Structure formats: structure tokens, C-alpha cells
Coordinates of C-alpha atoms and ligand atoms in Angstrom, one line a residue:
M1 CA 72.8 100.7 100.2
N2 CA 73.1 104.3 99.1
P3 CA 72.3 104.0 95.3
K4 CA 74.3 107.2 94.5
Y5 CA 77.5 105.3 95.1
K6 CA 76.7 101.7 94.2
H7 CA 78.0 102.0 90.7
A8 CA 80.7 104.6 91.3
T9 CA 84.3 104.1 90.2
V10 CA 86.3 104.8 93.3
Y11 CA 89.9 105.8 93.1
Q12 CA 92.1 105.7 96.3
I13 CA 94.7 108.4 96.8
Y14 CA 97.5 107.8 99.2
P15 CA 98.4 111.5 99.6
R16 CA 102.0 111.1 100.6
S17 CA 102.8 109.3 97.4
F18 CA 100.5 110.9 94.8
A19 CA 101.8 114.3 93.7
D20 CA 104.1 116.8 95.4
S21 CA 103.4 120.4 94.6
D22 CA 106.1 122.1 96.7
G23 CA 109.2 120.0 96.2
D24 CA 109.5 118.7 99.8
G25 CA 109.4 115.1 98.5
V26 CA 106.0 114.4 100.1
G27 CA 102.7 114.4 98.2
D28 CA 100.2 117.1 99.1
I29 CA 96.7 118.4 98.6
R30 CA 97.7 121.0 96.0
G31 CA 99.3 118.1 94.1
I32 CA 96.0 116.2 94.1
I33 CA 94.2 119.3 92.9
S34 CA 96.6 119.5 89.9
K35 CA 95.6 115.9 88.9
L36 CA 91.9 116.3 89.1
D37 CA 91.5 116.7 85.4
Y38 CA 93.4 113.4 84.9
L39 CA 91.1 111.6 87.3
A40 CA 88.0 113.1 85.6
E41 CA 89.4 111.9 82.3
L42 CA 89.7 108.3 83.7
G43 CA 86.1 108.4 84.6
V44 CA 86.6 108.4 88.4
D45 CA 83.4 109.3 90.4
V46 CA 84.7 109.1 93.9
I47 CA 88.1 109.7 95.5
W48 CA 88.8 107.8 98.7
L49 CA 91.4 110.0 100.4
S50 CA 93.7 108.2 102.8
P51 CA 94.2 110.3 106.0
V52 CA 95.2 113.9 105.6
Y53 CA 94.6 114.8 109.2
K54 CA 97.2 116.1 111.6
S55 CA 99.4 113.2 112.6
P56 CA 102.9 112.5 114.0
N57 CA 103.1 110.0 111.2
D58 CA 104.1 106.9 113.0
D59 CA 101.7 105.0 110.7
N60 CA 101.6 107.5 107.8
G61 CA 98.5 109.4 109.0
Y62 CA 96.6 106.4 110.5
D63 CA 97.7 107.8 113.8
I64 CA 95.6 111.0 114.1
S65 CA 96.5 113.7 116.6
D66 CA 93.8 116.2 115.4
Y67 CA 90.7 115.0 113.5
R68 CA 89.8 118.6 112.6
D69 CA 93.1 119.8 111.1
I70 CA 95.2 119.0 108.1
Q71 CA 98.7 117.6 108.3
P72 CA 101.0 120.6 107.6
E73 CA 103.1 118.8 105.0
F74 CA 99.9 118.1 103.1
G75 CA 98.7 121.7 103.1
T76 CA 96.0 123.7 104.9
M77 CA 92.3 123.5 105.5
A78 CA 91.9 126.1 102.7
D79 CA 93.7 123.7 100.3
F80 CA 91.3 121.0 101.4
D81 CA 88.3 123.1 100.9
E82 CA 89.6 124.0 97.4
L83 CA 90.1 120.3 96.7
L84 CA 86.6 119.5 97.6
A85 CA 85.2 122.4 95.5
E86 CA 87.4 121.6 92.5
A87 CA 86.5 117.9 92.7
K88 CA 82.9 118.8 92.9
A89 CA 83.2 121.0 89.8
R90 CA 84.3 117.9 87.9
G91 CA 81.6 115.7 89.3
I92 CA 83.9 113.9 91.7
S93 CA 82.9 113.2 95.3
I94 CA 85.4 112.7 98.1
I95 CA 85.2 110.2 100.9
M96 CA 87.5 110.5 103.9
D97 CA 89.3 107.8 105.9
L98 CA 87.7 107.5 109.3
V99 CA 90.1 106.1 111.7
I100 CA 88.2 105.5 115.0
N101 CA 89.6 102.4 116.5
H102 CA 92.5 104.4 117.8
T103 CA 93.9 107.9 117.9
S104 CA 97.6 109.0 118.1
D105 CA 99.2 109.0 121.5
E106 CA 99.8 112.7 120.6
H107 CA 96.1 113.4 120.5
E108 CA 95.1 115.8 123.2
W109 CA 92.7 113.2 124.7
F110 CA 95.6 110.8 125.3
K111 CA 97.8 113.6 126.6
K112 CA 95.2 114.6 129.1
A113 CA 94.7 111.0 130.1
L114 CA 98.4 110.8 130.7
A115 CA 98.3 114.0 132.8
G116 CA 95.8 112.1 135.0
E117 CA 92.4 113.5 133.9
E118 CA 90.0 110.7 134.7
K119 CA 87.6 111.8 132.0
Y120 CA 90.1 111.2 129.3
K121 CA 91.6 108.1 130.8
N122 CA 88.1 106.7 130.2
Y123 CA 88.5 107.5 126.5
Y124 CA 91.1 104.7 126.2
I125 CA 91.4 101.1 127.2
I126 CA 93.5 101.1 130.3
K127 CA 93.8 98.0 132.4
K128 CA 95.7 96.8 135.4
G129 CA 98.4 94.1 134.9
K130 CA 97.6 90.6 136.2
N131 CA 100.0 89.4 138.9
G132 CA 102.9 91.4 137.5
K133 CA 102.1 90.3 134.0
L134 CA 100.2 91.9 131.1
P135 CA 96.4 92.3 131.3
N136 CA 95.9 89.4 128.8
N137 CA 97.6 87.3 126.1
W138 CA 96.3 89.1 123.1
G139 CA 98.3 89.7 119.9
N140 CA 98.9 92.8 117.8
F141 CA 98.4 93.6 114.1
F142 CA 101.9 95.0 113.7
A143 CA 103.8 92.0 115.1
D144 CA 104.2 93.8 118.5
C145 CA 102.8 93.5 122.0
P146 CA 99.4 95.2 122.3
W147 CA 99.9 96.5 125.8
E148 CA 102.2 99.4 126.7
P149 CA 102.7 100.7 130.3
F150 CA 100.4 103.7 130.9
G151 CA 102.1 106.5 132.8
D152 CA 104.1 105.6 135.8
P153 CA 105.1 101.9 135.6
K154 CA 104.7 101.4 139.3
N155 CA 100.9 101.8 138.8
E156 CA 101.1 98.6 136.7
E157 CA 98.6 100.1 134.3
Y158 CA 98.7 99.3 130.6
F159 CA 96.9 100.8 127.6
L160 CA 95.7 98.6 124.7
H161 CA 97.0 99.2 121.2
L162 CA 96.0 96.7 118.5
F163 CA 98.3 98.5 116.1
S164 CA 101.4 100.6 116.9
K165 CA 102.2 101.7 120.4
K166 CA 101.6 105.3 119.1
Q167 CA 98.0 104.2 118.3
P168 CA 96.1 103.7 121.6
D169 CA 92.7 102.0 121.1
L170 CA 89.6 104.1 122.0
N171 CA 87.2 102.9 124.6
W172 CA 83.9 102.5 122.7
Y173 CA 82.1 101.7 126.0
N174 CA 82.3 105.4 126.8
P175 CA 79.3 107.4 125.4
E176 CA 81.6 110.5 125.4
V177 CA 83.8 108.8 122.7
Y178 CA 80.7 108.1 120.6
R179 CA 79.6 111.7 120.9
E180 CA 83.1 113.0 120.0
I181 CA 83.3 110.8 116.9
C182 CA 79.8 111.8 115.8
D183 CA 80.8 115.5 116.0
I184 CA 84.0 114.8 114.0
M185 CA 82.0 113.0 111.3
R186 CA 79.5 115.9 111.1
F187 CA 82.4 118.4 110.8
W188 CA 83.6 116.7 107.6
L189 CA 80.1 116.0 106.3
D190 CA 79.1 119.6 106.8
K191 CA 82.0 120.6 104.6
G192 CA 80.6 118.4 101.9
V193 CA 82.5 115.1 101.9
A194 CA 80.4 112.2 100.6
G195 CA 81.1 109.7 103.3
F196 CA 83.8 107.5 104.9
R197 CA 86.0 104.5 104.4
C198 CA 86.0 103.2 107.9
D199 CA 89.4 101.9 109.1
V200 CA 89.4 98.5 110.8
I201 CA 85.8 99.2 111.7
N202 CA 84.9 95.6 112.7
V203 CA 87.3 95.6 115.7
I204 CA 86.4 98.8 117.4
H205 CA 84.3 97.3 120.2
K206 CA 85.9 94.7 122.5
K207 CA 83.4 92.5 124.2
S208 CA 85.7 91.2 126.9
F209 CA 89.4 91.4 127.9
E210 CA 89.8 87.7 128.7
D211 CA 92.7 85.8 127.5
G212 CA 92.2 84.5 123.9
K213 CA 92.5 81.1 122.4
R214 CA 96.1 80.7 121.3
Q215 CA 96.5 81.6 117.6
L216 CA 99.5 82.0 115.3
V217 CA 98.6 85.7 115.0
L218 CA 96.1 87.9 116.7
T219 CA 95.4 85.7 119.7
G220 CA 92.3 87.2 121.4
R221 CA 90.5 88.2 118.2
E222 CA 87.4 86.3 119.1
H223 CA 86.9 89.0 121.8
Y224 CA 86.6 91.9 119.3
L225 CA 85.8 90.7 115.7
S226 CA 82.4 92.0 114.6
T227 CA 80.9 92.0 118.1
D228 CA 77.3 92.9 118.9
G229 CA 78.7 96.1 120.3
T230 CA 80.2 97.0 117.0
H231 CA 77.0 96.3 115.2
R232 CA 75.1 98.6 117.7
I233 CA 77.6 101.4 117.3
L234 CA 77.5 101.2 113.5
S235 CA 73.7 101.3 113.3
S236 CA 73.7 104.3 115.8
L237 CA 76.3 106.1 113.7
R238 CA 74.2 105.5 110.6
R239 CA 71.0 106.7 112.3
D240 CA 72.5 109.7 114.1
V241 CA 74.9 110.9 111.4
I242 CA 75.3 109.2 108.1
D243 CA 71.6 109.1 107.1
K244 CA 71.1 112.8 107.9
Y245 CA 73.6 113.6 105.1
D246 CA 72.7 110.8 102.6
A247 CA 76.3 109.8 103.0
F248 CA 78.1 106.6 102.0
T249 CA 80.3 104.2 104.1
V250 CA 82.6 101.4 103.2
G251 CA 84.1 99.4 106.1
E252 CA 87.5 98.0 106.1
T253 CA 86.7 94.7 107.8
V254 CA 89.6 92.6 108.8
M255 CA 89.3 88.8 109.0
V256 CA 85.7 89.1 108.0
D257 CA 83.9 86.0 106.8
I258 CA 80.7 85.9 104.6
P259 CA 78.1 85.7 107.5
M260 CA 79.8 88.6 109.3
A261 CA 80.0 90.6 106.0
R262 CA 76.3 90.0 105.4
D263 CA 75.4 91.3 108.8
L264 CA 77.6 94.4 108.5
C265 CA 75.9 95.4 105.2
D266 CA 72.5 93.9 105.5
E267 CA 70.1 96.5 104.2
S268 CA 67.6 96.0 107.0
R269 CA 70.2 96.4 109.8
R270 CA 71.4 99.8 108.3
E271 CA 75.0 99.7 109.4
L272 CA 77.5 100.0 106.4
D273 CA 76.9 100.3 102.7
M274 CA 79.6 97.8 101.8
V275 CA 82.7 96.2 103.2
F276 CA 86.3 95.3 102.1
A277 CA 86.8 91.6 102.6
F278 CA 90.3 90.2 102.7
E279 CA 90.0 86.5 101.8
H280 CA 91.0 86.9 98.1
M281 CA 94.1 88.8 99.3
E282 CA 95.2 85.7 101.1
C283 CA 95.5 83.5 98.1
D284 CA 99.3 83.8 98.0
Q285 CA 100.1 83.4 101.7
I286 CA 100.7 80.7 104.3
A287 CA 98.8 81.3 107.5
V288 CA 99.8 85.0 107.9
K289 CA 100.3 87.7 105.4
W290 CA 104.1 88.0 106.0
F291 CA 104.7 84.5 104.6
K292 CA 104.1 84.6 100.9
T293 CA 103.9 81.5 98.8
K294 CA 103.5 80.9 95.1
F295 CA 100.4 82.5 93.8
K296 CA 97.7 79.9 92.9
P297 CA 95.2 81.3 90.5
K298 CA 92.7 78.7 91.4
K299 CA 92.6 79.8 95.0
L300 CA 92.0 83.4 93.9
M301 CA 89.3 82.4 91.4
K302 CA 87.5 80.1 93.8
T303 CA 87.6 82.8 96.5
L304 CA 86.2 85.4 94.1
T305 CA 83.4 83.1 93.2
K306 CA 82.7 82.3 96.8
W307 CA 82.2 86.0 97.7
Q308 CA 80.4 86.8 94.4
T309 CA 77.8 84.1 95.2
G310 CA 77.9 84.4 99.0
L311 CA 77.4 88.1 99.4
N312 CA 74.9 90.2 97.5
W313 CA 77.2 93.1 96.9
N314 CA 81.0 93.1 97.0
T315 CA 83.7 95.7 96.8
L316 CA 86.0 94.8 93.9
Y317 CA 89.7 95.5 94.7
F318 CA 93.1 94.0 94.1
E319 CA 95.2 96.8 95.6
N320 CA 95.4 99.4 98.3
H321 CA 98.1 101.1 100.4
D322 CA 98.4 98.0 102.5
Q323 CA 98.9 95.4 99.8
P324 CA 101.7 94.6 97.4
R325 CA 101.0 95.5 93.8
S326 CA 98.6 93.1 92.0
V327 CA 100.5 92.9 88.8
T328 CA 103.6 91.6 90.7
R329 CA 101.5 89.2 92.8
F330 CA 99.2 87.8 90.3
T331 CA 101.1 87.8 87.0
K332 CA 104.7 87.1 85.9
G333 CA 105.1 90.8 85.0
G334 CA 108.0 91.5 82.7
E335 CA 106.9 91.4 79.1
Y336 CA 103.4 90.6 80.4
R337 CA 103.1 93.5 82.8
A338 CA 100.8 95.7 80.7
V339 CA 98.7 92.9 79.4
G340 CA 98.4 91.4 82.9
A341 CA 97.5 94.8 84.4
K342 CA 94.7 95.1 81.9
M343 CA 93.4 91.6 82.6
L344 CA 93.2 92.4 86.3
L345 CA 91.5 95.7 85.6
G346 CA 89.1 93.9 83.3
L347 CA 88.0 91.7 86.3
L348 CA 87.6 94.6 88.6
F349 CA 85.1 96.2 86.2
T350 CA 83.1 93.1 85.2
L351 CA 82.6 91.2 88.5
R352 CA 79.5 92.2 90.4
G353 CA 80.2 95.1 92.9
T354 CA 81.7 98.5 93.3
T355 CA 85.1 99.0 91.7
F356 CA 87.9 100.4 93.8
I357 CA 91.2 101.3 92.1
Y358 CA 94.4 102.3 93.9
Q359 CA 96.6 105.0 92.5
G360 CA 99.0 103.6 89.9
E361 CA 97.0 100.5 89.3
E362 CA 95.7 102.2 86.1
I363 CA 99.2 102.1 84.6
G364 CA 100.2 98.7 86.1
M365 CA 102.7 99.9 88.6
T366 CA 104.8 97.1 90.2
N367 CA 106.1 96.3 93.6
G368 CA 108.9 98.7 94.8
A369 CA 112.6 98.0 93.9
F370 CA 113.9 98.0 97.5
D371 CA 117.4 96.7 98.2
S372 CA 117.3 96.5 101.9
L373 CA 115.3 97.2 105.0
D374 CA 117.0 100.6 105.3
E375 CA 115.0 101.7 102.3
I376 CA 111.7 100.7 103.9
M377 CA 109.7 103.2 106.0
D378 CA 106.7 101.1 106.9
I379 CA 106.5 100.5 110.7
E380 CA 104.8 97.1 110.1
S381 CA 107.8 95.9 108.1
H382 CA 110.3 97.0 110.8
N383 CA 108.3 95.2 113.5
V384 CA 108.1 92.1 111.4
D385 CA 111.8 92.2 111.0
K386 CA 112.3 92.4 114.8
M387 CA 109.8 89.6 115.4
A388 CA 111.5 87.4 112.8
K389 CA 114.9 88.1 114.3
S390 CA 113.7 87.2 117.8
M391 CA 112.5 83.9 116.3
G392 CA 116.0 83.2 115.1
I393 CA 115.3 83.8 111.4
I394 CA 118.5 85.0 109.8
N395 CA 118.8 87.9 107.5
P396 CA 118.6 86.9 103.9
F397 CA 115.4 85.1 104.8
R398 CA 114.0 88.0 106.8
W399 CA 114.6 90.4 104.0
N400 CA 113.1 88.0 101.5
L401 CA 110.0 87.9 103.5
I402 CA 109.7 91.6 103.9
K403 CA 110.6 92.5 100.4
K404 CA 107.6 90.7 99.1
T405 CA 105.1 91.7 101.7
S406 CA 106.0 95.2 102.8
R407 CA 103.2 97.7 102.4
D408 CA 105.8 100.1 101.0
N409 CA 105.5 98.1 97.8
A410 CA 102.3 100.0 97.1
R411 CA 103.5 103.3 98.6
T412 CA 106.3 104.2 96.2
P413 CA 105.7 107.5 94.5
M414 CA 103.2 107.7 91.7
Q415 CA 105.0 107.6 88.3
W416 CA 103.8 110.5 86.3
T417 CA 106.7 110.9 83.8
D418 CA 110.0 109.5 82.9
G419 CA 111.8 112.6 84.3
E420 CA 113.8 113.0 87.4
G421 CA 111.5 112.5 90.4
A422 CA 109.0 110.8 88.0
G423 CA 107.0 114.0 87.8
F424 CA 106.0 113.2 91.4
T425 CA 108.4 115.7 93.0
S426 CA 111.2 118.2 92.2
G427 CA 112.9 117.3 95.4
T428 CA 113.9 114.0 97.1
P429 CA 111.0 111.6 97.3
W430 CA 110.2 110.4 100.9
L431 CA 110.3 106.8 99.7
K432 CA 112.5 105.3 96.9
L433 CA 111.1 105.8 93.4
H434 CA 110.9 102.7 91.3
P435 CA 113.5 103.0 88.5
N436 CA 111.0 101.6 86.1
H437 CA 109.3 105.0 86.0
K438 CA 111.4 105.5 82.9
T439 CA 109.0 103.2 81.0
V440 CA 106.0 102.8 83.3
N441 CA 104.5 106.2 83.7
V442 CA 101.3 108.1 83.1
R443 CA 102.6 110.4 80.4
R444 CA 103.9 107.5 78.3
D445 CA 100.9 105.3 78.9
L446 CA 98.5 108.0 78.0
S447 CA 100.2 108.6 74.7
N448 CA 99.7 104.9 73.7
P449 CA 96.3 104.1 72.2
D450 CA 96.8 100.6 73.5
G451 CA 98.0 101.7 76.9
V452 CA 96.8 100.4 80.2
I453 CA 94.9 103.6 80.8
A454 CA 93.2 103.4 77.4
F455 CA 92.0 99.9 78.4
F456 CA 90.9 101.2 81.9
K457 CA 88.8 104.0 80.3
K458 CA 87.2 101.6 77.8
V459 CA 86.2 99.0 80.4
N460 CA 85.1 101.6 82.9
A461 CA 83.0 103.4 80.3
Y462 CA 81.5 100.0 79.3
K463 CA 80.5 99.2 82.8
K464 CA 78.8 102.5 83.3
S465 CA 76.8 101.9 80.1
S466 CA 75.9 98.3 80.9
E467 CA 73.0 97.4 83.2
V468 CA 74.1 93.7 82.9
L469 CA 77.5 94.6 84.3
K470 CA 76.0 96.9 86.9
E471 CA 73.1 94.8 88.2
G472 CA 73.3 91.4 86.6
S473 CA 73.7 88.2 88.5
F474 CA 77.0 86.2 88.6
K475 CA 77.5 82.6 87.6
E476 CA 80.9 80.9 87.5
L477 CA 81.5 79.1 84.2
C478 CA 85.1 77.9 84.7
A479 CA 87.7 78.2 87.5
E480 CA 90.0 75.3 86.3
G481 CA 93.8 75.5 86.1
D482 CA 94.4 79.2 85.5
V483 CA 91.4 80.2 83.4
Y484 CA 88.5 82.0 84.9
A485 CA 85.2 82.5 83.2
F486 CA 81.9 83.7 84.4
E487 CA 78.6 85.0 83.2
R488 CA 76.6 88.1 84.1
E489 CA 72.9 88.0 83.4
L490 CA 70.0 90.5 83.6
D491 CA 66.5 90.0 82.2
G492 CA 67.8 87.4 79.8
E493 CA 70.6 89.6 78.6
R494 CA 74.0 88.0 79.1
L495 CA 77.7 88.9 79.1
T496 CA 80.5 86.4 79.5
V497 CA 84.0 87.2 80.8
V498 CA 87.1 85.1 80.3
A499 CA 90.4 85.8 81.9
S500 CA 93.6 83.8 81.8
F501 CA 96.1 83.9 84.7
S502 CA 98.6 82.0 82.6
D503 CA 101.8 83.2 80.8
K504 CA 101.2 80.4 78.3
T505 CA 98.5 79.9 75.6
R506 CA 95.4 78.3 77.0
A507 CA 92.3 76.8 75.4
L508 CA 89.1 78.7 75.7
P509 CA 86.7 77.0 78.1
E510 CA 84.2 75.0 76.2
G511 CA 80.9 76.5 75.1
I512 CA 82.1 80.1 75.2
E513 CA 81.4 81.8 71.9
G514 CA 80.1 85.1 70.8
E515 CA 81.3 88.6 69.9
C516 CA 84.3 89.9 71.8
I517 CA 83.5 93.4 72.9
I518 CA 86.6 94.2 74.9
S519 CA 89.9 92.5 75.0
N520 CA 93.5 93.3 76.0
Y521 CA 94.9 91.9 72.7
E522 CA 94.5 92.8 69.1
G523 CA 92.1 90.6 67.2
V524 CA 90.5 87.4 68.5
G525 CA 92.4 84.1 68.3
E526 CA 91.1 80.6 68.7
K527 CA 93.1 80.2 71.9
L528 CA 93.7 82.5 74.8
R529 CA 97.0 84.3 74.7
P530 CA 99.0 84.9 78.0
Y531 CA 96.9 86.8 80.5
E532 CA 94.2 87.4 77.9
F533 CA 91.0 89.0 79.0
R534 CA 87.8 89.0 76.9
L535 CA 84.4 90.4 77.5
I536 CA 82.0 88.5 75.2
K537 CA 78.4 89.0 74.1
P538 CA 77.3 85.4 73.8
K539 CA 75.6 84.3 70.6
L540 CA 71.9 84.1 71.0
G541 CA 71.0 80.6 72.1
A542 CA 74.6 79.8 73.1
N543 CA 75.4 78.7 76.7
Ligands
LIG601 O1 94.7 98.4 108.1 C1 94.3 97.3 108.8 C2 94.9 96.0 108.6 O2 94.5 95.1 109.3 C3 95.9 95.7 107.6 O3 95.5 95.8 106.3 C4 97.1 96.3 108.0 O4 97.7 97.0 107.0 C5 98.1 95.4 108.6 O5 98.9 94.9 107.5 C6 97.7 94.3 109.4 O6 98.7 93.3 109.4 C7 94.2 99.7 108.3 C8 94.9 100.7 107.4 O7 94.5 100.4 106.1 C9 96.4 100.6 107.6 O8 97.1 101.4 106.7 C10 96.7 101.0 109.0 O9 98.0 100.9 109.3 C11 95.8 100.2 110.0 O10 94.5 100.1 109.7 C12 95.8 101.0 111.4 O11 95.1 102.1 111.3

């Protein structure tokens, strides 16, 4: 693992929704530049920038039509270079989103493939149909069919797209594809980016195109999840590119289990520095992410413990641009919104691993306030609606499902002020602003010495100063009911963390005593107050 980034505080920016400098309602690079002082003040070390490359925007930039150019609505390459330099001047590195499972169908490679150039046809996965049917029975991540006719339908050829039909999957059997992607990575690393967050990186290589075992979702996944081929590609990319720049990589690894995660970031295999696992994000769903159920704290706590003890180094995250907001999912919100947001942040800075924060999490932003599907832009949500409709699910139910799970919940514009446009834009925002920006916004939170940001800064600074939090071991002390407690220990020095997921008062787990160093409440009571978080220095000899 690259030690330079192991203890970094990483902040994810979803450029479309972060800050709009020119009033077109869409966030942009100059907007990000204007907020760098704020990020430096938070104690952010690394920015993970969601895609800013040229894109027709079918999936908000995750469909790239030119890997070496900037999306015009985000600005220019000169703006990007300035962002990099200005960030660097504040001691902040930038990692890019590397989307290499697929390109846009508007990428010149795909256009040339469609025009019949064999060389480029071989960049994608194009297969003949089987007896008038699709090439196989696989599923698709966006509730769609993963095969789309390629060119003239009478040829009965189809291209594979595990995501939207405007995101054709690349053919990683082709060494030309490997060379092209290496060059693209070098292009950005030469500019001075610190590394990459690698989008759906554990599905890039498909080991066969046979029919898959029938599953509720993603039939066929056994043919492409963390294959040997993917391992080989990752170690080659590391050797040929990443290591030459002392860069850093974090893989987004869907449906990954602990053994797979261990292999993907095993030091001796030299593939990725770390991975994003998803299991803890599944603690409020039934079978698939679109069916949410009541949040069970115990399931979350047990899953956190399982990964803390099963994998040597974790990424710590509760939010990103694909997940509903954590304060809405894991707390009752309302009067407990701020205290709950602090408790969740407390965990993100005291569990063992690298902390990743998503924009707005530092003020406890909530799920969007959408009234109907018309207000939702996310392609996934629209596909889910179509699928549910075809299954005969009637509308109030369909909307109820989407309202809770839509990725747009995390994509509402960043709430900077209580003014019109929330300080995000002077124009009309591309996605509905949450009306609670009147009270939940950066300016107001910053002016409050007990604000969520103040807590964020405190716990972030503490982690940076504490070898125990950075390197210490993890031991679960309690994961009963809705109270989580664990110990971090290094060379005999210990810290204890207690976090309540309850909106009621709870007893402190037995045997936990000592000096409370950080808490999300005034003073220390005998019992835990709703969503209370405590970082405790145990009494010598206790525990
Ligand atoms: O996401 C991959 C992924 O599997 C999910 O998190 C995804 O959001 C979807 O909900 C699956 O059901 C990554 C990106 O983070 C996401 O924004 C992109 O849409 C996707 O890859 C395709 O590039």
C-alpha cells in the first residue's frame, strides 16, 4: 500500500452538484477551485474527483467519449490544470475516476467500430446471437438487458453493456485496449494527479460468455467477478504505470467478498492499494438494493466488524454518489439529524482504515425531497421504474421504492448557504435542491461552534494525531441491540469507541470507563443519549 495515502482524509466531489461558477445550474471546475480553501480548512488531503471527462452524460460522466478532454459544461483543460495547481498549493492531491470497464457509445472507438473498422470492433465485446436469441442470459446493473444490437440487426450481432446501453463494455482480451488505457493513465499522471478511483474494476475481464446460473439480479456474474484475468490486468497496470509514478489506486469492487478483497489488495500481489466493499451498504435491503427494508443497526455493526477483522485495511465510507444519504438511512433524522451525522462521522474516523467522505456528509445532508419520478434524473431509477412496471408493480409502490433508493438522493446540489440556489448556483439547478438548505447549509454550520463541521474537524484532527487510531488493531467490544463499541490498540495504548444507533437513551456497555476525549454531546452522562458517540481513553488497568 502506498504509505503516502494510507492515512489521508479523502473527500469525494461529484462535480455536477458541487459548486456552479457560471450560473448554468451545473457545477464546474472553477466552482471547485473556489471551494479549495474550505476543503483545506476541513483537513482534506485528497480529492476524489468523479468524472470530468467529455461525456454525452447518459450516466453523468461515467460514459466517457474522450478520456483526454474536459466536459465543456465543467470547463476547460486550463481550468483543470489550475485546479490541480491550486489544490497542490494547499497540500491537497487529486485522484481521478478511472472508468475502464466501458466507454461511451459516442467514443470514437465505438463510432469507428460501428463504421465497420475491424480493429475497433475488437475493442468491444461483440457476439453473435444464438439461434435468433441473445448471446447469453446475463443480467445488467441498471435493470436493463445487457445486449444491444450492434449495427445492422440482420447481422444478428450484439454488443455487451453491463451498464447503460450507451456504455459498451471494453474487450480486455485485446492488448490494444490495454495499451490505450495505459496511455490515458499516463496522460493524467503526467499532469500530476495522484492516482485513480477505479470504477467497477473487478468486473472488467469476462472469463467466458456462457449462460450464467439464474440469479435474482446479475445472472452471469460468476463469469466476470474478480477473475484471474482481472488480477493479471491489475498487476500489469500497477507494474507498467502506477508504480512508475508512485501513485495510489482504490478500486470500486462490486459484490466483493473478503477473500476477493484480500487478493485484490494483497501487498505481495501488487494490484490495488485498497478497495471499496459494499456489504455494509446492504444492511437495509432485501436481496437487491432497490428493495429497502427497515435499517437494522446490528446488521451494520456486525458487517463492519466482519470486515474490520477479516481484511487488514479497509476503506471507511457511508456515502458516495451512488448511495442514499447515511443520516437518512441509518438514523431517524429530524431533531437528531446533526447529532446522528456526527456519530456516523465519528465512526468513519475511528474505525481502522482510510476515511472517505462524500460532499455534504460533513454537514449532514439528507436524502433529496423528490415528489415524483419526473424530478429524478438518474438513468438507473428510470430503468428500475420500467422494470417494476413490467413486473406489474403499480405506481405508489414503484415510487416508494425509487424515492428511497435513487442515487439522486446523494446528487442534490451542495448546500452552501440559505440563499436562493443554496449558494450552489445563481441559475436553475440541474437537479432539485433540497428545501432544507434554509437550515442545513455550510455557512450556518460553520458559524456554529457545535456544528457538524466543527465535530468533523475535531475528529479528523484527532485521527491525524493518533497513532492508535491510525495503526492500532481493532477489537469489537459490543454489537448488541443498537450500541456499537470497539477498542483500538497499539503497543499497549488503547482507545475505546462507543456509538449508539438508537433514538432512545441506552446504557453504556459494561466495563467501559475512562476519560471521554471527543463526543457529539455536551458533558458526559451516565447513559448514552440518542445517537451519542464517545471516543474514550480507558482508565489504566480497565478493560
Ligand atoms: O457504480 C457501480 C455499481 O455497481 C453501483 O454502485 C451502481 O451505482 C449501480 O447502482 C448498480 O446497481 C459505478 C459508479 O460509481 C456509478 O456511478 C456508475 O453508474 C457505474 O459504475 C457505471 O460506470
